[in-house]
Amino acid sequence: MEEELAMLRQLIGQLQELLHLYGSPPPPPPLPSFSTFPPPHTPPLYVLRHPEDRNGWCLPCIEEGSADDCCDIVMAAGKRSGVFKMLESVKSPPAKKSRKELSRGKSSTEETNSDENMDQNIWQEFPEDLFEAILSRLPVATFFRFRSVCQKWNSLTDSENFSERCAEVPQTIPWFYTITHENVNSGAVYDPCSKKWHHPVISALPKRTIVLPVASAGGLVCFLDIGHRNFYLCNPLTKSFRELPARSFKVWSRIAVGMILNGKSTSDGYKVMWVGCEGEYEVYDSTRNAWTKRGSMPSSIKLPVLLNFKSQPVAIGSSLYFMLTEPEGILSYNMVTGTWKQSIIPAPMHLSDHTLAECGDQLMLVGLLTKNAATCVCIWELQKMTLLWKEVDRMPNVWCLEFYGKHIRMNCLGNKGCLIMLSLRSRQMNRLVTYNVGTREWSKVPGYSAPPRGRKRLWITGGTAFHPSPTATA
């Protein structure tokens, strides 16, 4: 009997060491329930906490006179809790694993979890409208990379529902379609977000005729041939293309061109308008696919109209704004009501190469302010109450010092969504800069290199801004 008690105490000691090493054991066996008092032959059973470990549990206390009964209780508890199996399998402390083994185990666990997360049974129930809502808010460059995921995502550009989703997303940062002095038929597109140049090839444009980007709306860029006869519309991202029908009458002088949307996207239609110096104008309506509203300006506007052809027309709402050079001011036309309005607004002193710009519903003016040998780019805002230009910002002085004593010419390469792109040229240099009217931030644009090797730097001579849209159709 004494030997059995000694073996039992040794076993209990090993159990306590094992439990202290591996933490709390499974819950203790249920206490025997008795209606009144336990039988006299059953030893008292207590479940106590370990004095050194508040979270650990002790095994029952045993009296010496009941070794056989206690052995049965301990054996029964061991069978139920699996403690003896643990004792048999763990005879010594576990060996430490190397970092490689731990990393392998971790990677295998992550792969298992990722496989579970990418389970087709789970993702096939994902609502399709949420996919479209997420993809419509991606940056345009990211969206075109995601189109290679599957055929369904690649065909989203033809989906009317996806087009409506894209129209709901507010348009912020525009891109710029520009041309160079060497090859005007191959444009270069600049993305201000990634500060990268792209080189789209629009094969549908005529090869033997020089075409110039003159206006944009809803992701479409309007091109006009150098002879001012034919108009072309194209989405530089998807290559959707349309040649507009011939105009009802020919105007061989220079013309100014503007463009607006009928609604939120090109699916609602769009209008293109050209204005000549003798007061003639015409409007193209995409819903009719014809030139309409042929007419002349009212007699209150003095003819000929001296337009500033270096300044592209600005679209705000349903109105187009043209800059006049004599008298100095602004000429506007409402595309919905068909009404003309002329405002005489004197230009600031010492101003040259000025052009109209817009930010929201606010008309802006950008130009070179030259005095003595100093030249700087300034920004003005039109005060609606007084109809006067108020200076709101100018280029940093450090940048202006680079132009000191040089004959600088400025060309606006486009303006949409409060962002303006300017080309500043002299005989020795050609600088490209952008200005954000909303944040008043000036940024330098990296030089454009000719593809494919990109060794030769080319000078940007013209362009227009457009909001990139993967769903805009001509």
GROMACS .gro file of C-alpha atoms in nm:
model
  474
    1MET     CA    1   0.000   0.000   0.000
    2GLU     CA    2   0.278   0.242   0.087
    3GLU     CA    3   0.445   0.177  -0.250
    4GLU     CA    4   0.119   0.251  -0.431
    5LEU     CA    5   0.079   0.576  -0.237
    6ALA     CA    6   0.437   0.676  -0.320
    7MET     CA    7   0.380   0.605  -0.690
    8LEU     CA    8   0.055   0.796  -0.679
    9ARG     CA    9   0.217   1.098  -0.512
   10GLN     CA   10   0.498   1.088  -0.768
   11LEU     CA   11   0.242   1.080  -1.049
   12ILE     CA   12   0.056   1.375  -0.898
   13GLY     CA   13   0.382   1.568  -0.868
   14GLN     CA   14   0.460   1.510  -1.234
   15LEU     CA   15   0.110   1.621  -1.328
   16GLN     CA   16   0.149   1.941  -1.129
   17GLU     CA   17   0.485   2.019  -1.293
   18LEU     CA   18   0.335   1.950  -1.636
   19LEU     CA   19   0.035   2.172  -1.567
   20HIS     CA   20   0.259   2.448  -1.435
   21LEU     CA   21   0.465   2.425  -1.757
   22TYR     CA   22   0.177   2.421  -2.006
   23GLY     CA   23  -0.079   2.638  -1.829
   24SER     CA   24  -0.424   2.562  -1.711
   25PRO     CA   25  -0.558   2.206  -1.757
   26PRO     CA   26  -0.899   2.111  -1.876
   27PRO     CA   27  -1.180   2.168  -1.626
   28PRO     CA   28  -1.169   1.930  -1.327
   29PRO     CA   29  -1.396   1.625  -1.321
   30PRO     CA   30  -1.743   1.693  -1.189
   31LEU     CA   31  -1.782   1.641  -0.817
   32PRO     CA   32  -1.995   1.341  -0.711
   33SER     CA   33  -2.336   1.458  -0.605
   34PHE     CA   34  -2.487   1.312  -0.284
   35SER     CA   35  -2.827   1.375  -0.142
   36THR     CA   36  -2.701   1.425   0.214
   37PHE     CA   37  -2.345   1.325   0.311
   38PRO     CA   38  -2.088   1.116   0.127
   39PRO     CA   39  -2.061   0.746   0.221
   40PRO     CA   40  -1.808   0.673   0.494
   41HIS     CA   41  -1.581   0.474   0.261
   42THR     CA   42  -1.546   0.764   0.009
   43PRO     CA   43  -1.257   0.999   0.082
   44PRO     CA   44  -1.328   1.375   0.094
   45LEU     CA   45  -1.255   1.541  -0.241
   46TYR     CA   46  -1.147   1.906  -0.265
   47VAL     CA   47  -1.051   2.111  -0.565
   48LEU     CA   48  -0.803   2.380  -0.463
   49ARG     CA   49  -0.609   2.652  -0.647
   50HIS     CA   50  -0.237   2.628  -0.668
   51PRO     CA   51  -0.080   2.863  -0.411
   52GLU     CA   52   0.178   3.002  -0.664
   53ASP     CA   53  -0.041   3.017  -0.972
   54ARG     CA   54  -0.377   3.183  -0.948
   55ASN     CA   55  -0.479   3.057  -1.288
   56GLY     CA   56  -0.368   2.698  -1.234
   57TRP     CA   57  -0.569   2.425  -1.066
   58CYS     CA   58  -0.445   2.163  -0.812
   59LEU     CA   59  -0.544   1.800  -0.816
   60PRO     CA   60  -0.762   1.659  -0.539
   61CYS     CA   61  -0.611   1.616  -0.191
   62ILE     CA   62  -0.580   1.256  -0.080
   63GLU     CA   63  -0.585   1.094   0.255
   64GLU     CA   64  -0.347   0.807   0.318
   65GLY     CA   65  -0.612   0.559   0.416
   66SER     CA   66  -0.786   0.554   0.079
   67ALA     CA   67  -0.519   0.487  -0.179
   68ASP     CA   68  -0.722   0.245  -0.390
   69ASP     CA   69  -1.022   0.474  -0.413
   70CYS     CA   70  -0.805   0.771  -0.493
   71CYS     CA   71  -0.626   0.578  -0.765
   72ASP     CA   72  -0.961   0.505  -0.925
   73ILE     CA   73  -1.062   0.872  -0.911
   74VAL     CA   74  -0.732   0.993  -1.055
   75MET     CA   75  -0.735   0.729  -1.327
   76ALA     CA   76  -1.092   0.821  -1.421
   77ALA     CA   77  -1.001   1.190  -1.436
   78GLY     CA   78  -0.696   1.111  -1.645
   79LYS     CA   79  -0.899   0.914  -1.894
   80ARG     CA   80  -1.152   1.191  -1.928
   81SER     CA   81  -0.903   1.477  -1.960
   82GLY     CA   82  -0.637   1.302  -2.165
   83VAL     CA   83  -0.360   1.397  -1.922
   84PHE     CA   84  -0.196   1.057  -1.931
   85LYS     CA   85  -0.176   1.069  -2.306
   86MET     CA   86   0.007   1.397  -2.268
   87LEU     CA   87   0.247   1.240  -2.024
   88GLU     CA   88   0.318   0.956  -2.260
   89SER     CA   89   0.374   1.181  -2.563
   90VAL     CA   90   0.573   1.453  -2.384
   91LYS     CA   91   0.855   1.294  -2.194
   92SER     CA   92   1.087   1.597  -2.227
   93PRO     CA   93   1.046   1.973  -2.290
   94PRO     CA   94   0.987   2.058  -2.658
   95ALA     CA   95   1.293   2.157  -2.860
   96LYS     CA   96   1.321   2.512  -2.990
   97LYS     CA   97   1.239   2.558  -3.360
   98SER     CA   98   1.463   2.743  -3.598
   99ARG     CA   99   1.355   3.065  -3.767
  100LYS     CA  100   1.321   2.888  -4.102
  101GLU     CA  101   1.083   2.634  -3.952
  102LEU     CA  102   0.882   2.907  -3.783
  103SER     CA  103   0.863   3.109  -4.105
  104ARG     CA  104   0.764   2.800  -4.301
  105GLY     CA  105   0.491   2.730  -4.051
  106LYS     CA  106   0.375   3.089  -4.062
  107SER     CA  107   0.374   3.103  -4.441
  108SER     CA  108   0.183   2.779  -4.465
  109THR     CA  109  -0.071   2.915  -4.217
  110GLU     CA  110  -0.103   3.237  -4.419
  111GLU     CA  111  -0.146   3.038  -4.740
  112THR     CA  112  -0.417   2.833  -4.574
  113ASN     CA  113  -0.590   3.147  -4.452
  114SER     CA  114  -0.558   3.315  -4.793
  115ASP     CA  115  -0.699   3.005  -4.962
  116GLU     CA  116  -0.991   3.018  -4.721
  117ASN     CA  117  -1.037   3.393  -4.783
  118MET     CA  118  -1.032   3.346  -5.162
  119ASP     CA  119  -1.276   3.060  -5.152
  120GLN     CA  120  -1.491   3.079  -5.463
  121ASN     CA  121  -1.796   2.973  -5.270
  122ILE     CA  122  -1.763   3.292  -5.066
  123TRP     CA  123  -1.662   3.543  -5.338
  124GLN     CA  124  -1.916   3.424  -5.592
  125GLU     CA  125  -2.185   3.564  -5.366
  126PHE     CA  126  -2.023   3.912  -5.364
  127PRO     CA  127  -2.274   4.166  -5.508
  128GLU     CA  128  -2.185   4.274  -5.860
  129ASP     CA  129  -2.294   4.633  -5.802
  130LEU     CA  130  -2.029   4.667  -5.530
  131PHE     CA  131  -1.760   4.559  -5.776
  132GLU     CA  132  -1.868   4.833  -6.016
  133ALA     CA  133  -1.893   5.092  -5.738
  134ILE     CA  134  -1.536   5.016  -5.627
  135LEU     CA  135  -1.384   4.999  -5.977
  136SER     CA  136  -1.548   5.328  -6.079
  137ARG     CA  137  -1.358   5.505  -5.799
  138LEU     CA  138  -1.016   5.369  -5.887
  139PRO     CA  139  -0.758   5.594  -6.053
  140VAL     CA  140  -0.785   5.561  -6.429
  141ALA     CA  141  -0.438   5.409  -6.471
  142THR     CA  142  -0.517   5.150  -6.200
  143PHE     CA  143  -0.851   5.065  -6.358
  144PHE     CA  144  -0.692   4.987  -6.694
  145ARG     CA  145  -0.449   4.750  -6.522
  146PHE     CA  146  -0.739   4.578  -6.346
  147ARG     CA  147  -0.914   4.520  -6.680
  148SER     CA  148  -0.674   4.232  -6.741
  149VAL     CA  149  -0.815   4.038  -6.444
  150CYS     CA  150  -1.101   3.883  -6.639
  151GLN     CA  151  -1.308   3.927  -6.952
  152LYS     CA  152  -1.602   4.063  -6.756
  153TRP     CA  153  -1.398   4.347  -6.606
  154ASN     CA  154  -1.249   4.418  -6.947
  155SER     CA  155  -1.598   4.471  -7.090
  156LEU     CA  156  -1.703   4.715  -6.816
  157THR     CA  157  -1.631   5.012  -7.045
  158ASP     CA  158  -1.931   4.906  -7.257
  159SER     CA  159  -2.163   4.870  -6.957
  160GLU     CA  160  -2.431   5.139  -6.924
  161ASN     CA  161  -2.463   5.073  -6.551
  162PHE     CA  162  -2.087   5.115  -6.500
  163SER     CA  163  -2.095   5.435  -6.706
  164GLU     CA  164  -2.360   5.574  -6.470
  165ARG     CA  165  -2.143   5.479  -6.173
  166CYS     CA  166  -1.849   5.667  -6.321
  167ALA     CA  167  -2.067   5.972  -6.384
  168GLU     CA  168  -2.157   5.983  -6.013
  169VAL     CA  169  -1.790   6.008  -5.910
  170PRO     CA  170  -1.682   6.375  -5.891
  171GLN     CA  171  -1.412   6.467  -6.144
  172THR     CA  172  -1.109   6.631  -5.990
  173ILE     CA  173  -0.763   6.609  -6.147
  174PRO     CA  174  -0.755   6.632  -6.528
  175TRP     CA  175  -0.503   6.492  -6.774
  176PHE     CA  176  -0.346   6.692  -7.057
  177TYR     CA  177  -0.335   6.593  -7.422
  178THR     CA  178  -0.041   6.777  -7.577
  179ILE     CA  179   0.136   6.798  -7.912
  180THR     CA  180   0.497   6.877  -8.000
  181HIS     CA  181   0.651   7.106  -8.259
  182GLU     CA  182   0.797   6.811  -8.455
  183ASN     CA  183   0.509   6.567  -8.486
  184VAL     CA  184   0.170   6.716  -8.407
  185ASN     CA  185  -0.023   6.404  -8.512
  186SER     CA  186   0.123   6.190  -8.231
  187GLY     CA  187   0.013   6.331  -7.898
  188ALA     CA  188   0.155   6.288  -7.550
  189VAL     CA  189  -0.075   6.258  -7.249
  190TYR     CA  190   0.040   6.378  -6.907
  191ASP     CA  191  -0.103   6.235  -6.583
  192PRO     CA  192  -0.044   6.486  -6.296
  193CYS     CA  193  -0.122   6.228  -6.025
  194SER     CA  194   0.154   5.985  -6.122
  195LYS     CA  195   0.362   6.259  -6.295
  196LYS     CA  196   0.406   6.031  -6.596
  197TRP     CA  197   0.376   6.075  -6.971
  198HIS     CA  198   0.176   5.833  -7.184
  199HIS     CA  199   0.191   5.789  -7.559
  200PRO     CA  200  -0.149   5.693  -7.705
  201VAL     CA  201  -0.170   5.619  -8.074
  202ILE     CA  202  -0.495   5.733  -8.236
  203SER     CA  203  -0.479   5.556  -8.568
  204ALA     CA  204  -0.817   5.689  -8.683
  205LEU     CA  205  -0.689   6.047  -8.709
  206PRO     CA  206  -0.585   6.147  -9.063
  207LYS     CA  207  -0.218   6.094  -9.131
  208ARG     CA  208  -0.164   6.352  -9.405
  209THR     CA  209  -0.337   6.640  -9.227
  210ILE     CA  210  -0.216   6.823  -8.918
  211VAL     CA  211  -0.482   6.812  -8.645
  212LEU     CA  212  -0.478   7.019  -8.327
  213PRO     CA  213  -0.655   6.951  -7.994
  214VAL     CA  214  -0.884   7.252  -7.937
  215ALA     CA  215  -1.147   7.154  -7.674
  216SER     CA  216  -1.272   6.872  -7.452
  217ALA     CA  217  -1.570   6.757  -7.245
  218GLY     CA  218  -1.662   6.438  -7.060
  219GLY     CA  219  -1.341   6.256  -7.147
  220LEU     CA  220  -1.358   6.336  -7.521
  221VAL     CA  221  -1.102   6.553  -7.697
  222CYS     CA  222  -1.206   6.761  -7.997
  223PHE     CA  223  -0.953   6.792  -8.282
  224LEU     CA  224  -0.957   7.044  -8.567
  225ASP     CA  225  -0.746   7.022  -8.879
  226ILE     CA  226  -0.508   7.304  -8.952
  227GLY     CA  227  -0.727   7.419  -9.241
  228HIS     CA  228  -1.020   7.475  -9.000
  229ARG     CA  229  -1.249   7.252  -9.205
  230ASN     CA  230  -1.294   6.913  -9.035
  231PHE     CA  231  -1.367   6.818  -8.673
  232TYR     CA  232  -1.283   6.489  -8.500
  233LEU     CA  233  -1.378   6.359  -8.156
  234CYS     CA  234  -1.185   6.089  -7.974
  235ASN     CA  235  -1.142   5.931  -7.632
  236PRO     CA  236  -0.760   5.904  -7.598
  237LEU     CA  237  -0.796   5.616  -7.351
  238THR     CA  238  -1.034   5.382  -7.535
  239LYS     CA  239  -0.976   5.517  -7.890
  240SER     CA  240  -1.353   5.571  -7.939
  241PHE     CA  241  -1.361   5.794  -8.247
  242ARG     CA  242  -1.604   6.002  -8.452
  243GLU     CA  243  -1.563   6.237  -8.745
  244LEU     CA  244  -1.822   6.514  -8.736
  245PRO     CA  245  -2.025   6.581  -9.050
  246ALA     CA  246  -1.918   6.863  -9.277
  247ARG     CA  247  -2.017   7.213  -9.173
  248SER     CA  248  -2.303   7.382  -9.352
  249PHE     CA  249  -2.081   7.670  -9.469
  250LYS     CA  250  -1.708   7.724  -9.486
  251VAL     CA  251  -1.513   7.982  -9.289
  252TRP     CA  252  -1.150   8.016  -9.392
  253SER     CA  253  -1.048   8.255  -9.113
  254ARG     CA  254  -0.940   8.142  -8.768
  255ILE     CA  255  -1.214   8.012  -8.538
  256ALA     CA  256  -1.248   7.953  -8.163
  257VAL     CA  257  -1.395   7.617  -8.051
  258GLY     CA  258  -1.570   7.521  -7.728
  259MET     CA  259  -1.746   7.209  -7.603
  260ILE     CA  260  -1.993   7.117  -7.326
  261LEU     CA  261  -2.194   6.814  -7.208
  262ASN     CA  262  -2.574   6.799  -7.213
  263GLY     CA  263  -2.576   6.608  -6.884
  264LYS     CA  264  -2.329   6.432  -6.656
  265SER     CA  265  -2.169   6.210  -6.920
  266THR     CA  266  -2.138   6.166  -7.295
  267SER     CA  267  -2.432   5.923  -7.291
  268ASP     CA  268  -2.657   6.230  -7.246
  269GLY     CA  269  -2.502   6.394  -7.551
  270TYR     CA  270  -2.268   6.687  -7.604
  271LYS     CA  271  -2.236   7.005  -7.809
  272VAL     CA  272  -1.944   7.153  -8.003
  273MET     CA  273  -1.944   7.522  -8.102
  274TRP     CA  274  -1.721   7.727  -8.328
  275VAL     CA  275  -1.713   8.107  -8.353
  276GLY     CA  276  -1.563   8.317  -8.634
  277CYS     CA  277  -1.433   8.672  -8.631
  278GLU     CA  278  -1.715   8.803  -8.851
  279GLY     CA  279  -1.978   8.697  -8.599
  280GLU     CA  280  -2.078   8.370  -8.762
  281TYR     CA  281  -2.112   8.062  -8.540
  282GLU     CA  282  -2.250   7.710  -8.549
  283VAL     CA  283  -2.333   7.440  -8.292
  284TYR     CA  284  -2.302   7.065  -8.338
  285ASP     CA  285  -2.548   6.847  -8.140
  286SER     CA  286  -2.444   6.483  -8.095
  287THR     CA  287  -2.803   6.370  -8.028
  288ARG     CA  288  -2.894   6.481  -8.382
  289ASN     CA  289  -2.552   6.424  -8.535
  290ALA     CA  290  -2.585   6.753  -8.720
  291TRP     CA  291  -2.481   7.118  -8.711
  292THR     CA  292  -2.764   7.339  -8.587
  293LYS     CA  293  -2.826   7.697  -8.470
  294ARG     CA  294  -2.642   7.855  -8.756
  295GLY     CA  295  -2.655   8.230  -8.709
  296SER     CA  296  -2.481   8.560  -8.640
  297MET     CA  297  -2.421   8.760  -8.327
  298PRO     CA  298  -2.667   9.033  -8.226
  299SER     CA  299  -2.612   9.391  -8.339
  300SER     CA  300  -2.514   9.498  -7.987
  301ILE     CA  301  -2.180   9.319  -8.036
  302LYS     CA  302  -1.942   9.516  -8.257
  303LEU     CA  303  -1.801   9.327  -8.552
  304PRO     CA  304  -1.550   9.200  -8.638
  305VAL     CA  305  -1.498   9.018  -8.310
  306LEU     CA  306  -1.132   9.033  -8.214
  307LEU     CA  307  -1.083   8.709  -8.024
  308ASN     CA  308  -0.773   8.606  -7.832
  309PHE     CA  309  -0.703   8.279  -8.015
  310LYS     CA  310  -0.422   8.189  -7.773
  311SER     CA  311  -0.689   8.161  -7.503
  312GLN     CA  312  -0.912   7.856  -7.532
  313PRO     CA  313  -1.282   7.909  -7.451
  314VAL     CA  314  -1.381   7.820  -7.095
  315ALA     CA  315  -1.695   7.618  -7.015
  316ILE     CA  316  -1.886   7.687  -6.692
  317GLY     CA  317  -2.220   7.513  -6.668
  318SER     CA  318  -2.403   7.554  -6.999
  319SER     CA  319  -2.212   7.870  -7.101
  320LEU     CA  320  -1.895   7.920  -7.304
  321TYR     CA  321  -1.666   8.219  -7.237
  322PHE     CA  322  -1.436   8.367  -7.503
  323MET     CA  323  -1.165   8.627  -7.441
  324LEU     CA  324  -1.173   8.952  -7.640
  325THR     CA  325  -0.868   9.159  -7.723
  326GLU     CA  326  -1.038   9.474  -7.849
  327PRO     CA  327  -1.224   9.591  -7.657
  328GLU     CA  328  -1.072   9.401  -7.365
  329GLY     CA  329  -1.326   9.179  -7.201
  330ILE     CA  330  -1.524   8.855  -7.220
  331LEU     CA  331  -1.781   8.728  -7.468
  332SER     CA  332  -2.019   8.455  -7.348
  333TYR     CA  333  -2.281   8.231  -7.509
  334ASN     CA  334  -2.543   8.021  -7.329
  335MET     CA  335  -2.586   7.692  -7.513
  336VAL     CA  336  -2.933   7.633  -7.366
  337THR     CA  337  -3.097   7.973  -7.410
  338GLY     CA  338  -2.894   8.075  -7.715
  339THR     CA  339  -2.817   8.422  -7.577
  340TRP     CA  340  -2.498   8.627  -7.620
  341LYS     CA  341  -2.345   8.860  -7.362
  342GLN     CA  342  -2.044   9.091  -7.379
  343SER     CA  343  -1.861   9.233  -7.076
  344ILE     CA  344  -1.595   9.504  -7.105
  345ILE     CA  345  -1.325   9.422  -6.846
  346PRO     CA  346  -0.989   9.604  -6.862
  347ALA     CA  347  -0.683   9.382  -6.832
  348PRO     CA  348  -0.420   9.441  -6.561
  349MET     CA  349  -0.123   9.664  -6.641
  350HIS     CA  350   0.199   9.522  -6.794
  351LEU     CA  351   0.019   9.199  -6.891
  352SER     CA  352   0.096   8.974  -7.187
  353ASP     CA  353   0.011   8.623  -7.312
  354HIS     CA  354  -0.296   8.615  -7.088
  355THR     CA  355  -0.559   8.343  -7.110
  356LEU     CA  356  -0.890   8.255  -6.944
  357ALA     CA  357  -0.918   7.978  -6.688
  358GLU     CA  358  -1.185   7.840  -6.456
  359CYS     CA  359  -1.218   7.685  -6.113
  360GLY     CA  360  -1.566   7.563  -6.027
  361ASP     CA  361  -1.796   7.850  -6.130
  362GLN     CA  362  -1.523   8.116  -6.097
  363LEU     CA  363  -1.355   8.282  -6.394
  364MET     CA  364  -0.978   8.321  -6.363
  365LEU     CA  365  -0.708   8.496  -6.563
  366VAL     CA  366  -0.350   8.372  -6.611
  367GLY     CA  367  -0.079   8.582  -6.770
  368LEU     CA  368   0.279   8.706  -6.777
  369LEU     CA  369   0.343   9.021  -6.578
  370THR     CA  370   0.653   9.193  -6.713
  371LYS     CA  371   0.812   9.507  -6.572
  372ASN     CA  372   1.161   9.620  -6.668
  373ALA     CA  373   1.361   9.293  -6.694
  374ALA     CA  374   1.154   9.095  -6.441
  375THR     CA  375   0.888   8.851  -6.558
  376CYS     CA  376   0.648   8.648  -6.347
  377VAL     CA  377   0.332   8.439  -6.396
  378CYS     CA  378   0.033   8.583  -6.208
  379ILE     CA  379  -0.318   8.459  -6.133
  380TRP     CA  380  -0.624   8.687  -6.116
  381GLU     CA  381  -0.983   8.624  -6.012
  382LEU     CA  382  -1.283   8.803  -6.162
  383GLN     CA  383  -1.485   8.998  -5.903
  384LYS     CA  384  -1.850   8.949  -5.998
  385MET     CA  385  -1.971   9.269  -5.832
  386THR     CA  386  -1.717   9.512  -5.982
  387LEU     CA  387  -1.619   9.310  -6.295
  388LEU     CA  388  -1.253   9.376  -6.220
  389TRP     CA  389  -0.956   9.139  -6.203
  390LYS     CA  390  -0.806   9.087  -5.856
  391GLU     CA  391  -0.463   8.927  -5.819
  392VAL     CA  392  -0.477   8.620  -5.594
  393ASP     CA  393  -0.141   8.448  -5.648
  394ARG     CA  394   0.184   8.450  -5.842
  395MET     CA  395   0.466   8.210  -5.919
  396PRO     CA  396   0.732   8.167  -5.645
  397ASN     CA  397   1.009   8.429  -5.665
  398VAL     CA  398   1.278   8.160  -5.692
  399TRP     CA  399   1.120   8.037  -6.015
  400CYS     CA  400   1.070   8.389  -6.149
  401LEU     CA  401   1.441   8.463  -6.107
  402GLU     CA  402   1.510   8.204  -6.377
  403PHE     CA  403   1.323   8.424  -6.626
  404TYR     CA  404   1.504   8.747  -6.539
  405GLY     CA  405   1.632   8.929  -6.846
  406LYS     CA  406   1.489   8.669  -7.088
  407HIS     CA  407   1.220   8.710  -7.349
  408ILE     CA  408   0.958   8.463  -7.221
  409ARG     CA  409   0.649   8.348  -7.407
  410MET     CA  410   0.366   8.167  -7.229
  411ASN     CA  411   0.117   7.919  -7.373
  412CYS     CA  412  -0.170   7.760  -7.180
  413LEU     CA  413  -0.188   7.386  -7.250
  414GLY     CA  414  -0.525   7.332  -7.087
  415ASN     CA  415  -0.740   7.395  -6.782
  416LYS     CA  416  -1.000   7.172  -6.615
  417GLY     CA  417  -1.102   7.122  -6.255
  418CYS     CA  418  -0.893   7.411  -6.115
  419LEU     CA  419  -0.569   7.272  -6.264
  420ILE     CA  420  -0.379   7.473  -6.526
  421MET     CA  421  -0.081   7.362  -6.733
  422LEU     CA  422   0.152   7.628  -6.875
  423SER     CA  423   0.441   7.621  -7.121
  424LEU     CA  424   0.708   7.888  -7.064
  425ARG     CA  425   0.952   7.923  -7.352
  426SER     CA  426   1.253   8.123  -7.454
  427ARG     CA  427   1.538   8.055  -7.694
  428GLN     CA  428   1.733   7.863  -7.433
  429MET     CA  429   1.462   7.685  -7.235
  430ASN     CA  430   1.115   7.533  -7.231
  431ARG     CA  431   0.956   7.490  -6.887
  432LEU     CA  432   0.630   7.310  -6.815
  433VAL     CA  433   0.448   7.390  -6.490
  434THR     CA  434   0.107   7.322  -6.341
  435TYR     CA  435  -0.088   7.540  -6.102
  436ASN     CA  436  -0.377   7.425  -5.882
  437VAL     CA  437  -0.612   7.717  -5.822
  438GLY     CA  438  -0.785   7.541  -5.533
  439THR     CA  439  -0.472   7.454  -5.334
  440ARG     CA  440  -0.249   7.733  -5.477
  441GLU     CA  441   0.025   7.482  -5.545
  442TRP     CA  442   0.285   7.520  -5.821
  443SER     CA  443   0.449   7.206  -5.960
  444LYS     CA  444   0.714   7.141  -6.222
  445VAL     CA  445   0.632   6.896  -6.499
  446PRO     CA  446   0.902   6.647  -6.604
  447GLY     CA  447   1.028   6.695  -6.958
  448TYR     CA  448   0.864   6.495  -7.234
  449SER     CA  449   1.089   6.253  -7.420
  450ALA     CA  450   1.009   6.106  -7.759
  451PRO     CA  451   0.926   5.733  -7.757
  452PRO     CA  452   1.038   5.460  -7.784
  453ARG     CA  453   1.387   5.512  -7.642
  454GLY     CA  454   1.308   5.847  -7.491
  455ARG     CA  455   1.645   6.010  -7.551
  456LYS     CA  456   1.535   6.316  -7.746
  457ARG     CA  457   1.354   6.592  -7.558
  458LEU     CA  458   1.069   6.756  -7.749
  459TRP     CA  459   0.908   7.093  -7.693
  460ILE     CA  460   0.537   7.097  -7.616
  461THR     CA  461   0.363   7.358  -7.833
  462GLY     CA  462  -0.010   7.305  -7.775
  463GLY     CA  463  -0.268   7.100  -7.597
  464THR     CA  464  -0.591   7.083  -7.399
  465ALA     CA  465  -0.701   6.941  -7.064
  466PHE     CA  466  -0.956   6.660  -7.036
  467HIS     CA  467  -1.104   6.448  -6.761
  468PRO     CA  468  -0.996   6.086  -6.829
  469SER     CA  469  -1.297   5.859  -6.863
  470PRO     CA  470  -1.293   5.486  -6.953
  471THR     CA  471  -1.661   5.498  -7.053
  472ALA     CA  472  -1.683   5.814  -7.267
  473THR     CA  473  -1.794   5.730  -7.621
  474ALA     CA  474  -1.776   5.956  -7.921
   0.00000   0.00000   0.00000
